[in-house]
Coordinates of C-alpha atoms and ligand atoms in Angstrom, one line a residue:
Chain A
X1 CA 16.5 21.8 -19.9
X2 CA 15.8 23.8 -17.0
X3 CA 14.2 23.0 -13.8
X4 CA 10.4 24.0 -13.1
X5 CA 7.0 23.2 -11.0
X6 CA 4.8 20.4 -12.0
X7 CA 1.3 20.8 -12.8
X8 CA -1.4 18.4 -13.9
X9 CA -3.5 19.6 -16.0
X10 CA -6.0 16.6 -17.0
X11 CA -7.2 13.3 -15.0
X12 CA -9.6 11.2 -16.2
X13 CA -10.7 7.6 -15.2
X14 CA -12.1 4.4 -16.2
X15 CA -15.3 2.6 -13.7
X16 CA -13.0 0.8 -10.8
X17 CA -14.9 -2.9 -10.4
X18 CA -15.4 -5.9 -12.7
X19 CA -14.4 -4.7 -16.4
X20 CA -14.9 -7.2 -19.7
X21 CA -12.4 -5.3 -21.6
X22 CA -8.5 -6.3 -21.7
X23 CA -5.7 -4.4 -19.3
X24 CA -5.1 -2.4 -22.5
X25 CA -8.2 -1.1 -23.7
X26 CA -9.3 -0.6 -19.4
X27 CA -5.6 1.4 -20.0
X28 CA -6.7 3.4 -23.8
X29 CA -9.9 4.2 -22.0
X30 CA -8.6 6.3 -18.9
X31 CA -5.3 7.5 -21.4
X32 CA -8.2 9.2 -23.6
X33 CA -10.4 10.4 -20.7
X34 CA -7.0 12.5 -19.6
X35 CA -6.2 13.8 -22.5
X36 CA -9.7 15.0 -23.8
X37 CA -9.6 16.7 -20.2
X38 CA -6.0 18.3 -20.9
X39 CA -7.8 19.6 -24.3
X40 CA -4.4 18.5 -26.0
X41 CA -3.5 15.4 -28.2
X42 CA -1.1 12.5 -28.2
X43 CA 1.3 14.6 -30.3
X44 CA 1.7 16.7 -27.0
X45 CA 2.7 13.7 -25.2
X46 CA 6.6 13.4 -24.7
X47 CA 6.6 10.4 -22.9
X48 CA 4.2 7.6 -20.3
X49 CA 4.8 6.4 -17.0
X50 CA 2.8 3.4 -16.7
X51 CA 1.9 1.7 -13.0
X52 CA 0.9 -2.1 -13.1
X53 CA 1.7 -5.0 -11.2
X54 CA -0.1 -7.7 -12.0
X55 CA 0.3 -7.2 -16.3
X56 CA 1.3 -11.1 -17.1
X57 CA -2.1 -12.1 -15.3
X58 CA -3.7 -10.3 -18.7
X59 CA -1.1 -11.9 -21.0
X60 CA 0.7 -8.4 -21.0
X61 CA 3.9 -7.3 -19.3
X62 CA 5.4 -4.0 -21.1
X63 CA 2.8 -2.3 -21.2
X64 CA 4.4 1.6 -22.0
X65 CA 4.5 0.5 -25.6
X66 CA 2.0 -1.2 -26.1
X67 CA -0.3 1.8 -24.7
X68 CA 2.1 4.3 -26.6
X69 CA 1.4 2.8 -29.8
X70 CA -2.3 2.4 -29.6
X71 CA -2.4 6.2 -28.7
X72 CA -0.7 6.5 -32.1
X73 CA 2.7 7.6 -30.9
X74 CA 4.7 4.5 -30.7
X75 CA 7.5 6.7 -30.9
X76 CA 7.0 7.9 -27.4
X77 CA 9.4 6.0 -25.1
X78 CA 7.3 4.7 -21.9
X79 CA 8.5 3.2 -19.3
X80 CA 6.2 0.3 -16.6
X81 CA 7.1 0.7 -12.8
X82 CA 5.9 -1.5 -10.3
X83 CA 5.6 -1.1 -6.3
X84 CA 2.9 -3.7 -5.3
X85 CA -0.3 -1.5 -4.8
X86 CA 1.6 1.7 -4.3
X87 CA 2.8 1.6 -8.1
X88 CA 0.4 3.9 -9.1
X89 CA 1.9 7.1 -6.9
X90 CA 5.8 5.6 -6.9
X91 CA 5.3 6.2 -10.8
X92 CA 3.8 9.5 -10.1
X93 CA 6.6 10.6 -8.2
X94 CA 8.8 9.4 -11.0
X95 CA 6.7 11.4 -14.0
X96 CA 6.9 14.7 -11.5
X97 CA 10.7 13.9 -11.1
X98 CA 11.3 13.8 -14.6
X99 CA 8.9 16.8 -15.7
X100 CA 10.3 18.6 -12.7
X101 CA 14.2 18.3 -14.0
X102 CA 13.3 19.7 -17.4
X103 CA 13.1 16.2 -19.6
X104 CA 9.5 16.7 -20.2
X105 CA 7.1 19.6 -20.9
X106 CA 4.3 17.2 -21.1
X107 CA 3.7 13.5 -20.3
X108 CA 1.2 11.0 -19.6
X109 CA 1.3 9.4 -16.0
X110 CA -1.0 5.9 -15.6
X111 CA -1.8 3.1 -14.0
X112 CA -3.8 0.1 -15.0
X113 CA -5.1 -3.4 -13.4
X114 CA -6.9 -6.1 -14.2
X115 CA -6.9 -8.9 -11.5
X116 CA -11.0 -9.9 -11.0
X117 CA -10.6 -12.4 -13.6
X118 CA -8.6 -14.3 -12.1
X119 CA -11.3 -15.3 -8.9
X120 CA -10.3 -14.6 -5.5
X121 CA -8.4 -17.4 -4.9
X122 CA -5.7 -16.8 -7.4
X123 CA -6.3 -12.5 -7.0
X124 CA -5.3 -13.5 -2.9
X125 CA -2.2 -16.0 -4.1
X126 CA -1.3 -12.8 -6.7
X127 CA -1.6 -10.4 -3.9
X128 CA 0.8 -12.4 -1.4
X129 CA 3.7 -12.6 -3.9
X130 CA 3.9 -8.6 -2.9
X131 CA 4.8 -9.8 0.9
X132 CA 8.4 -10.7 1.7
X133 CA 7.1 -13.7 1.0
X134 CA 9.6 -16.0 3.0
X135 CA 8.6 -14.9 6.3
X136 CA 5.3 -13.6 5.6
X137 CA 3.3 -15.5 2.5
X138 CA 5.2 -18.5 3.0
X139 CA 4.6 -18.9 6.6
X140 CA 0.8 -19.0 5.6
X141 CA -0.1 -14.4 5.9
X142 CA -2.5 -13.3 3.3
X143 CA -2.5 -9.9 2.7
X144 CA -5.7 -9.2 4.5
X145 CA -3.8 -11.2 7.4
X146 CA -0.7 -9.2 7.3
X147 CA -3.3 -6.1 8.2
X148 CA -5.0 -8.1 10.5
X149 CA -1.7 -8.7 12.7
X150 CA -1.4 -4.6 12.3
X151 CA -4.6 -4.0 13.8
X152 CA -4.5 -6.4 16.6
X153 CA -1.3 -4.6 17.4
X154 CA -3.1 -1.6 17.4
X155 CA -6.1 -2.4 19.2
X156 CA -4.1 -4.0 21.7
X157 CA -1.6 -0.8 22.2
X158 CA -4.5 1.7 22.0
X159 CA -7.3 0.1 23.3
X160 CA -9.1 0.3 19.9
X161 CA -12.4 -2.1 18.7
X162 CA -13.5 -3.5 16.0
X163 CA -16.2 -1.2 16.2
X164 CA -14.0 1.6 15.9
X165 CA -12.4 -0.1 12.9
X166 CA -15.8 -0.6 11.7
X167 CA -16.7 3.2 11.4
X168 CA -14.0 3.9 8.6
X169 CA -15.6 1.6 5.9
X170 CA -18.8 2.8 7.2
X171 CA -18.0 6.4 6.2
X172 CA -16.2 5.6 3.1
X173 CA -18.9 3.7 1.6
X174 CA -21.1 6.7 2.2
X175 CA -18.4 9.1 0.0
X176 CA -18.3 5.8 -2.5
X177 CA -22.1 6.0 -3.0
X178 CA -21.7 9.8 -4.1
X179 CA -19.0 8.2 -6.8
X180 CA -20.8 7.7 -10.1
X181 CA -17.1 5.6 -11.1
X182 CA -16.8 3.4 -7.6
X183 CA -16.8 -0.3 -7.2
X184 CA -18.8 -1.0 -4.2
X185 CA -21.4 2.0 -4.8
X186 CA -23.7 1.1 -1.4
X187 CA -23.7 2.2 2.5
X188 CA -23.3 -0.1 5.0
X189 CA -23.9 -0.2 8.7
X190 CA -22.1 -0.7 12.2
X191 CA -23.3 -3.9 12.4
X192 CA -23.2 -5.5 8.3
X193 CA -19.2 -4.8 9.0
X194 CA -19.6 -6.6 12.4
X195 CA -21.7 -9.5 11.2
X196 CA -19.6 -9.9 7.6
X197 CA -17.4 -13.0 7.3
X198 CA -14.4 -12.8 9.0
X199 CA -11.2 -12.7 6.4
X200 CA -8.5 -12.9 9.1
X201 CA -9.3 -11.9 12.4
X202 CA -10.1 -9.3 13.4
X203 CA -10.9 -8.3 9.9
X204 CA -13.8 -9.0 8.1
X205 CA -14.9 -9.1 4.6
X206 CA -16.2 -5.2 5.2
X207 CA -13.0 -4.5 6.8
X208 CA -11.0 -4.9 3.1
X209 CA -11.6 -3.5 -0.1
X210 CA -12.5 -5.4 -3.4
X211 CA -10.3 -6.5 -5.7
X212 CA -10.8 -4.1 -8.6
X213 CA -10.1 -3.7 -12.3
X214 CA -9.7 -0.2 -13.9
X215 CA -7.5 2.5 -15.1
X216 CA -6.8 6.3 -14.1
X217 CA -4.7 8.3 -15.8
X218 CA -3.1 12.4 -15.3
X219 CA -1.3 14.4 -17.7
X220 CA 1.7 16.4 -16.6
X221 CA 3.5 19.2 -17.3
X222 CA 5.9 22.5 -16.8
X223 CA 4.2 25.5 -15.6
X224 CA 4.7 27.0 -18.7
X225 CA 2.8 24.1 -21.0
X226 CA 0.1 24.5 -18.1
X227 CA -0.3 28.6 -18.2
X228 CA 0.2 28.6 -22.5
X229 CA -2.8 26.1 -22.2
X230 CA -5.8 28.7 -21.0
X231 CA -7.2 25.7 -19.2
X232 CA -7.7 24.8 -15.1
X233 CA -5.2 23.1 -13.7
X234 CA -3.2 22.5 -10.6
X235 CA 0.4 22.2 -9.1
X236 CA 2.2 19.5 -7.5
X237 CA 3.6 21.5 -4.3
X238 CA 4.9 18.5 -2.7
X239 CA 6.3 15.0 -3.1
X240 CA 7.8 12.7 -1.1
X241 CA 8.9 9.1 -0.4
X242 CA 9.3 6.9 2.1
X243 CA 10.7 3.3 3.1
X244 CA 9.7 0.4 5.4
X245 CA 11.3 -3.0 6.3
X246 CA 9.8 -5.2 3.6
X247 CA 8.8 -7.7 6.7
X248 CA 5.7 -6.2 9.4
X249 CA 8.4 -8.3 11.8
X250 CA 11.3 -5.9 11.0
X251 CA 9.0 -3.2 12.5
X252 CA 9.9 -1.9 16.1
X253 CA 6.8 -0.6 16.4
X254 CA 3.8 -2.4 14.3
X255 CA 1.2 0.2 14.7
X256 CA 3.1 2.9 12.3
X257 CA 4.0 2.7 9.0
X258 CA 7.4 4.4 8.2
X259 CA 7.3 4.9 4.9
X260 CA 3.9 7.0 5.6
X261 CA 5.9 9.2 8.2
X262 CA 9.1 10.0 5.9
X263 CA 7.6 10.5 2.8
X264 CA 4.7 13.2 4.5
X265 CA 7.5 14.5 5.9
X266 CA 9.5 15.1 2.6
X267 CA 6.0 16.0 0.8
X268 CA 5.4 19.0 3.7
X269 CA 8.5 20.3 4.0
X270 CA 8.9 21.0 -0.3
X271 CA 5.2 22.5 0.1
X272 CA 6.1 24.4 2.8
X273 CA 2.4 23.4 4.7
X274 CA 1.9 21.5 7.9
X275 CA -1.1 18.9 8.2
X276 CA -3.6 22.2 9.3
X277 CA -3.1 23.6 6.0
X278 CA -4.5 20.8 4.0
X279 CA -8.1 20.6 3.4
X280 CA -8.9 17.1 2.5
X281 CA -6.8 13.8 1.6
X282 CA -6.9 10.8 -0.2
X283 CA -5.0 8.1 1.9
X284 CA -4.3 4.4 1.2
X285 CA -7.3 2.6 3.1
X286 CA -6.8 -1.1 1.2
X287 CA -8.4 -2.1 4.7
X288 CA -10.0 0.0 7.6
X289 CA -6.9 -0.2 10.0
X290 CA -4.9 1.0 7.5
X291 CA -6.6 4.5 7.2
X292 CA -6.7 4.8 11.4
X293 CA -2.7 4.1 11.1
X294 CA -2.5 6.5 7.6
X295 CA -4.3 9.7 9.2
X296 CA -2.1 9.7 12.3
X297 CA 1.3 8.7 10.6
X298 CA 0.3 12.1 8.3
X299 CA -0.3 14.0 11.1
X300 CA -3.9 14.8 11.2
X301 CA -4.2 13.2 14.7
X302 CA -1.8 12.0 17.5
X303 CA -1.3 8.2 18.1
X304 CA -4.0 6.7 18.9
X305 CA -6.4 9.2 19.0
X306 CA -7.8 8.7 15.0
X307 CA -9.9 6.2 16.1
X308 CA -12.0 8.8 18.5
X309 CA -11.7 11.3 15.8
X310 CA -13.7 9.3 13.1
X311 CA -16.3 8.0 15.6
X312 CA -16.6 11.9 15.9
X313 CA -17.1 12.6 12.1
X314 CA -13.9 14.7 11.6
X315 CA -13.0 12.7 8.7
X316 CA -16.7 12.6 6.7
X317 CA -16.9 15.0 3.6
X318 CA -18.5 17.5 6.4
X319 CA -16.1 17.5 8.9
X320 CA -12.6 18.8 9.6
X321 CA -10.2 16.6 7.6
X322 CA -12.8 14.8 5.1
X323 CA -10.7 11.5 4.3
X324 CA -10.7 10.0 1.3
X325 CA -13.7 12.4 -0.5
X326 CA -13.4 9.6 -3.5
X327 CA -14.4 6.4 -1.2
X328 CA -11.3 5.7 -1.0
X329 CA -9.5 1.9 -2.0
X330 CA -12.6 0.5 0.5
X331 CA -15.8 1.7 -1.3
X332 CA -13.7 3.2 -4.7
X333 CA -11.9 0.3 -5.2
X334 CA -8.5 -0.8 -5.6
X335 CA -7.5 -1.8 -8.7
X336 CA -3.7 -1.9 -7.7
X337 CA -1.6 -0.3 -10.5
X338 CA -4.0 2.7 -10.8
X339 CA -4.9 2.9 -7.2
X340 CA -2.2 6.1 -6.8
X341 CA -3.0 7.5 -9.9
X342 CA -6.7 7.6 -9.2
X343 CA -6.6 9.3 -6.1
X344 CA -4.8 12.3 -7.9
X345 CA -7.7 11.9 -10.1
X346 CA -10.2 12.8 -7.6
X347 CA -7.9 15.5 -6.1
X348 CA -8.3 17.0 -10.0
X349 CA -12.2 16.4 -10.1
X350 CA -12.6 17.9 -6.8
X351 CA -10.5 21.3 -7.8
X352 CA -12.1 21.7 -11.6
X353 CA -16.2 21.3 -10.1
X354 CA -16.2 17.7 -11.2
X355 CA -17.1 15.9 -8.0
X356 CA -20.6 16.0 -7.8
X357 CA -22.6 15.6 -4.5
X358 CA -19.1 14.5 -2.4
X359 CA -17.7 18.3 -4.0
X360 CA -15.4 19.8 -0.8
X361 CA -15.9 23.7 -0.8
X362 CA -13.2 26.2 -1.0
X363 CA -10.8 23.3 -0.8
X364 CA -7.3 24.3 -2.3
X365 CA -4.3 22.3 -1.0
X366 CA -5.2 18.7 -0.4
X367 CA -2.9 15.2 0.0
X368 CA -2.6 11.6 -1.6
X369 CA -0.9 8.8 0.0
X370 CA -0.7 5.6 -1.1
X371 CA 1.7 2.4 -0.4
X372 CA 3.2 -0.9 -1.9
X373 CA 2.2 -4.3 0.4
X374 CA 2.1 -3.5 4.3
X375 CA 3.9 0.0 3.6
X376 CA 7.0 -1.4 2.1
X377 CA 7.3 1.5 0.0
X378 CA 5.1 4.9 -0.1
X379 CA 4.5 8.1 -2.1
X380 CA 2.9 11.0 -0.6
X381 CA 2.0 14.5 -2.9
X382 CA 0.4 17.5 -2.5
X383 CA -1.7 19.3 -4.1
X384 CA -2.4 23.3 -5.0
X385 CA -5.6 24.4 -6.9
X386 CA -4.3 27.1 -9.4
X387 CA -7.1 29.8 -10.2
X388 CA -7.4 30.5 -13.4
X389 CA -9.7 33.7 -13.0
Chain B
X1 CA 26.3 -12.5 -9.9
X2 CA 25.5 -15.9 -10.0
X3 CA 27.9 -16.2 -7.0
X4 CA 25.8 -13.7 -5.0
X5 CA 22.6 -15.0 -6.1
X6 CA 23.2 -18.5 -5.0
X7 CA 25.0 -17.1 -1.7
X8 CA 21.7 -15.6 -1.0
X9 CA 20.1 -18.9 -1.7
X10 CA 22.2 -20.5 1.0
X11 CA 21.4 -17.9 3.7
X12 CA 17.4 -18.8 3.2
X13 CA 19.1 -22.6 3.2
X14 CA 21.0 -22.6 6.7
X15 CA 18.0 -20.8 7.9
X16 CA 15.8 -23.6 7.8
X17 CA 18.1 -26.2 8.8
X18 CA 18.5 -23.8 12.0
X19 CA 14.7 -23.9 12.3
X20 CA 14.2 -27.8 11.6
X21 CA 16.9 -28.3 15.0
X22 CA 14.5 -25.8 16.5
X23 CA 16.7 -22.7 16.2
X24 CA 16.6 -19.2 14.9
X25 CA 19.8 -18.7 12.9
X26 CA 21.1 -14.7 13.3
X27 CA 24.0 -13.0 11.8
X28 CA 26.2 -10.8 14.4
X29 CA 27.9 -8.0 13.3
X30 CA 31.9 -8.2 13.9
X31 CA 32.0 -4.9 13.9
X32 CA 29.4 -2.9 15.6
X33 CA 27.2 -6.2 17.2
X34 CA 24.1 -5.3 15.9
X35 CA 22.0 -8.7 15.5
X36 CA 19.9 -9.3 12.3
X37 CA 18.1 -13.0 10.8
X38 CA 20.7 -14.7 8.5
X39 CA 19.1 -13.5 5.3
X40 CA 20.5 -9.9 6.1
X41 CA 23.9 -9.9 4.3
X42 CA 24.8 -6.1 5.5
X43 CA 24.3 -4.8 8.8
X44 CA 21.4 -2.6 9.2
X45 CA 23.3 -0.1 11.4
X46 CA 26.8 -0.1 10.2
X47 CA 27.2 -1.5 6.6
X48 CA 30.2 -3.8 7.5
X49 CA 29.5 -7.3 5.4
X50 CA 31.4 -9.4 8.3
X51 CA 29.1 -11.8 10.7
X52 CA 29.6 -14.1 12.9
X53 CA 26.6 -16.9 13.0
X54 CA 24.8 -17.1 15.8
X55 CA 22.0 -20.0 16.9
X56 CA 19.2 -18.2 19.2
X57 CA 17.0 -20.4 21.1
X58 CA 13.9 -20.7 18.8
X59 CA 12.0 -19.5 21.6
X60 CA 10.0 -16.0 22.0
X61 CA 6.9 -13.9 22.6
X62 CA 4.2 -13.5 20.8
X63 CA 3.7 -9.8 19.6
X64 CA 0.9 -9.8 17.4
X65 CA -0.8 -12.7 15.0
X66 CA -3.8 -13.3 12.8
X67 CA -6.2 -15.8 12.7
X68 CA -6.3 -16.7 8.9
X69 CA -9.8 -17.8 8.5
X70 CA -9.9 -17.3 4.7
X71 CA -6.0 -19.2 4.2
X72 CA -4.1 -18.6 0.7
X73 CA -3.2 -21.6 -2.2
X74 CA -1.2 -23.8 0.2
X75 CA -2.7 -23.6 3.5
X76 CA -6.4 -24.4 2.5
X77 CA -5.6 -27.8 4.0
X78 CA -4.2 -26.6 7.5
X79 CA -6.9 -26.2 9.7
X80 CA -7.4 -23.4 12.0
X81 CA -4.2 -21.7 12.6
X82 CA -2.3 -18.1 12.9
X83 CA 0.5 -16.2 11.9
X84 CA 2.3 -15.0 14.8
X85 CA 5.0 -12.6 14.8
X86 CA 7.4 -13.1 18.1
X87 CA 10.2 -11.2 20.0
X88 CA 13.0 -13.7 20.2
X89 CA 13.7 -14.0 24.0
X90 CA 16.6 -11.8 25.3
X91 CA 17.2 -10.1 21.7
X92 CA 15.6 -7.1 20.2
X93 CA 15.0 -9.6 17.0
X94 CA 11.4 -10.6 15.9
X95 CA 10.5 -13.4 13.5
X96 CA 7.4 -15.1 11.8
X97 CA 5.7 -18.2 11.7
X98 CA 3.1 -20.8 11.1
X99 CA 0.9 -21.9 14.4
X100 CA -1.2 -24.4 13.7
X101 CA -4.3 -25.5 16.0
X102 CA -5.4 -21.4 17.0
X103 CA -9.0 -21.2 16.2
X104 CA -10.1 -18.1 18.5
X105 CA -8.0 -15.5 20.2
X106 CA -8.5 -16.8 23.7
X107 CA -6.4 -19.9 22.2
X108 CA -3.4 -17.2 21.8
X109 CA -3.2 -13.5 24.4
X110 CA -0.2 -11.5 23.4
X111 CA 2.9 -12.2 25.1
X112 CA 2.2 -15.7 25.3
X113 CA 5.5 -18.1 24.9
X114 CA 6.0 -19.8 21.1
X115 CA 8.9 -21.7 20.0
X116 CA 10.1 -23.0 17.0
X117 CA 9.1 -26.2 16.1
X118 CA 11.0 -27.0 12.8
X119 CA 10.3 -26.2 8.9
X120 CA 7.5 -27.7 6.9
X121 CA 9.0 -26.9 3.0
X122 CA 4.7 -26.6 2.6
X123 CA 3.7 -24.4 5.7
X124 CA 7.0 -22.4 6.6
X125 CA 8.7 -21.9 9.9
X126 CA 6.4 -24.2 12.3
X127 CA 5.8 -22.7 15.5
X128 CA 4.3 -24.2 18.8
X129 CA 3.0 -23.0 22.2
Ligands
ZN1 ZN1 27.3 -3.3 12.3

């Protein structure tokens, strides 16, 4: 057992939206998808991290097994994490952890949700139970509320609009539309955001993403399983993570998210790069304040100042920092256990020429960040492209 | 651990008996004086497990809220109200709560005075302007 750098070297994932199969087929599907791209076969696989939340709503809670053995290796030991919608990187950081100390040369890493069938009604009730709920869903805060007291916060500290708000699903549905695999695969304008229902003031329906079903899945491994393989892969330079009070009122100041800031932190200082260095990133945008407050807590822009920056087009698939290339959790979708996972995903696709139309060029060092609830818990990791020529 | 468990029960408990007399029940740290809600049972800057209990006035500021048009299993019934989260007067200490009768934000500018009303076992901690 020695230590050694992390690589993944497949990704594949399901269609994020409304899916007729069950949580473990959705789960098979990606799990196949990543190891057809890893051109290796279960019998490589030394173990599965599995991300899902919301499993008993499917008539399935542990889940590693059941996924192990329909991969044909029930022999496998797996193991199911949950951390509200930021399962999906938490477990991540766990698989890298555990490839990185020498237990594993190769292992699966995915997540997996199914939620839509539920209805909204029940998906929003599910959703709240990730809240400290005594103070916060008990008190009568949906989740979509619980953002909503965030960005009145922050467009009363920063003198921010709902317009400005209004601009990031804008531009995320535009990278969506590019995304043969996202849920809400349309553009949108200024003004359907403005006009949509409101949700929870000042949020609208535009201003959140769907619920989602869907599965994304990465396989890991040493350096050494990655070189032997011939194959295009990349290396995990950087991880980190970060903690919040559970509660938005335990916040001194409700317009960061302190998770976000610790675990960048962590994830920059093991990669040794600062936010110039990286060339695009997939952040945690479950609603459109969420990515102003991501982008500056990573240290792309100063407080306050994301807000001009994406009126400005820095953060389209043109401009300085493109943000969430994918379409992010707004036009993507969110499917909640596989929301981390996915983003890695598209990190992969954009590195090995399988991004399409939203392709980023010359990228080679880009970011995910993804959180459980309000930013009760967070993973941030980063990202090398390794040339194989 | 079924001592610790239902210990922790009783915190949540003596919290809302606090709330129904209109009060916001705090533990103080005997050893450094750092001031958290009851339901924290070690102190968030020195680790030390001994409190004294302290009854706040259940009155505050409010910092930021949300108008829940779309409200969860439970509140479908409430009318229009928000979710406020306050600054307890004279403490650093922020809580949560159920405000009933907010329909636009003009009904409820930041910084505005809320107190604690009481506790509804269906709505949560009631507030009131
Ligand atoms: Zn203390």
């Amino acid at each position: 057992m020695t230590n050694s750098k992390v690589c993944v070297l497949g990704a594949g994932s399901t269609k994020y939206g409304k899916l007729d199969e069950s949580v473990i087929e959705i789960a098979l599907n990606a799990a196949k998808d990543a190891i057809d791209s890893a051109g290796i076969t279960p019998k490589d696989i030394q173990a599965g991290y599995i991300s899902n939340v919301f499993g008993v709503a499917d008539k399935q809670v542990h889940m590693a097994p059941v996924i192990m053995s329909n991969l044909g290796i029930s022999h496998v030991p797996g193991l199911t994490i949950e951390s509200a919608c930021g399962s999906g990187s938490v477990m991540f950081r766990e698989a890298f952890a555990n490839v990185a100390a020498g237990f594993y040369d190769c292992l699966l890493a995915l997540g997996v949700e199914k939620v839509t069938h539920t209805g909204t009604v029940r998906s929003t009730t599910l959703f709240s139970y990730c809240s400290d709920f005594f103070y916060e869903g008990g008190n009568g805060a949906s989740f979509p509320g619980l953002f909503a007291s965030m960005a009145r916060a922050y467009m009363n500290t920063h003198k921010a609009t709902e317009e400005d708000l209004a601009n990031v699903a804008v531009k995320n549905h535009e990278n969506g539309f590019l995304n043969p695999k996202a849920h809400m695969r349309k553009k949108i304008t200024i003004d359907e955001v403005l006009k949509s229902p409101v949700v929870a003031s000042p949020l609208k329906l535009l201003d959140c993403c769907p619920f989602s079903d869907g599965a994304s899945a990465t396989i890991l491994c040493s350096e050494e399983f990655a070189k032997n393989s011939g194959r295009p892969y990349m290396e995990v330079i950087g991880s980190g993570r970060g903690a919040s009070p559970a509660a938005v009122q335990g916040r001194e100041d409700i317009t960061t998210i302190p998770s976000t800031v610790a675990a960048a932190r962590q994830a920059y200082k093991m990669a040794g790069v600062t936010p110039k260095d990286i060339d695009f990133a997939e952040v945690h945008d479950c609603f459109t304040i969420a990515e102003i407050i991501d982008i500056e807590d990573l240290g792309f822009f100063p407080k306050g100042k994301a807000v001009h920056a994406v009126r400005d087009g820095a953060t389209r698939l043109k401009g300085e920092i493109p943000i969430n290339p994918s379409g992010g959790l707004k036009s993507k979708g969110h499917p909640i256990g596989a929301t981390g996972v996915g983003q890695v995903v598209e990190v992969f696709d954009q590195f090995t020429g399988k991004a399409g139309e939203r392709t980023i060029p010359n990228a080679e060092i880009a970011l995910t960040h993804n959180f459980g609830a309000t930013g009760a818990s967070a993973a941030v990791h980063i990202f090398r492209k390794v040339d194989r020529k | 651990m079924m001592e610790e468990l239902s210990e922790k029960e009783k915190t949540r408990e003596k919290f809302i008996e606090a709330a129904n007399r209109k009060k916001i029940l705090a533990h103080r740290c005997n050893k450094c004086g750092h001031l958290m809600l009851e339901t924290v049972l070690f102190c968030e800057k020195c680790s030390a497990s001994k409190f004294e209990h302290v009854e706040l006035e259940g009155s505050g500021t409010v910092v930021t809220y949300t108008i829940q048009a779309v409200a969860p299993e439970g509140f479908e019934d409430a009318g229009s109200y928000a979710w406020v989260v306050f600054k307890v007067d004279n403490q650093q200490l922020r809580g949560s709560g159920f405000l009933p009768g907010v329909k636009t934000p003009s009904d409820l500018p930041i910084g505005m005075k809320v107190r604690v009303a009481g506790y509804d076992p269906k709505h949560g901690l009631i507030l009131q302007k």
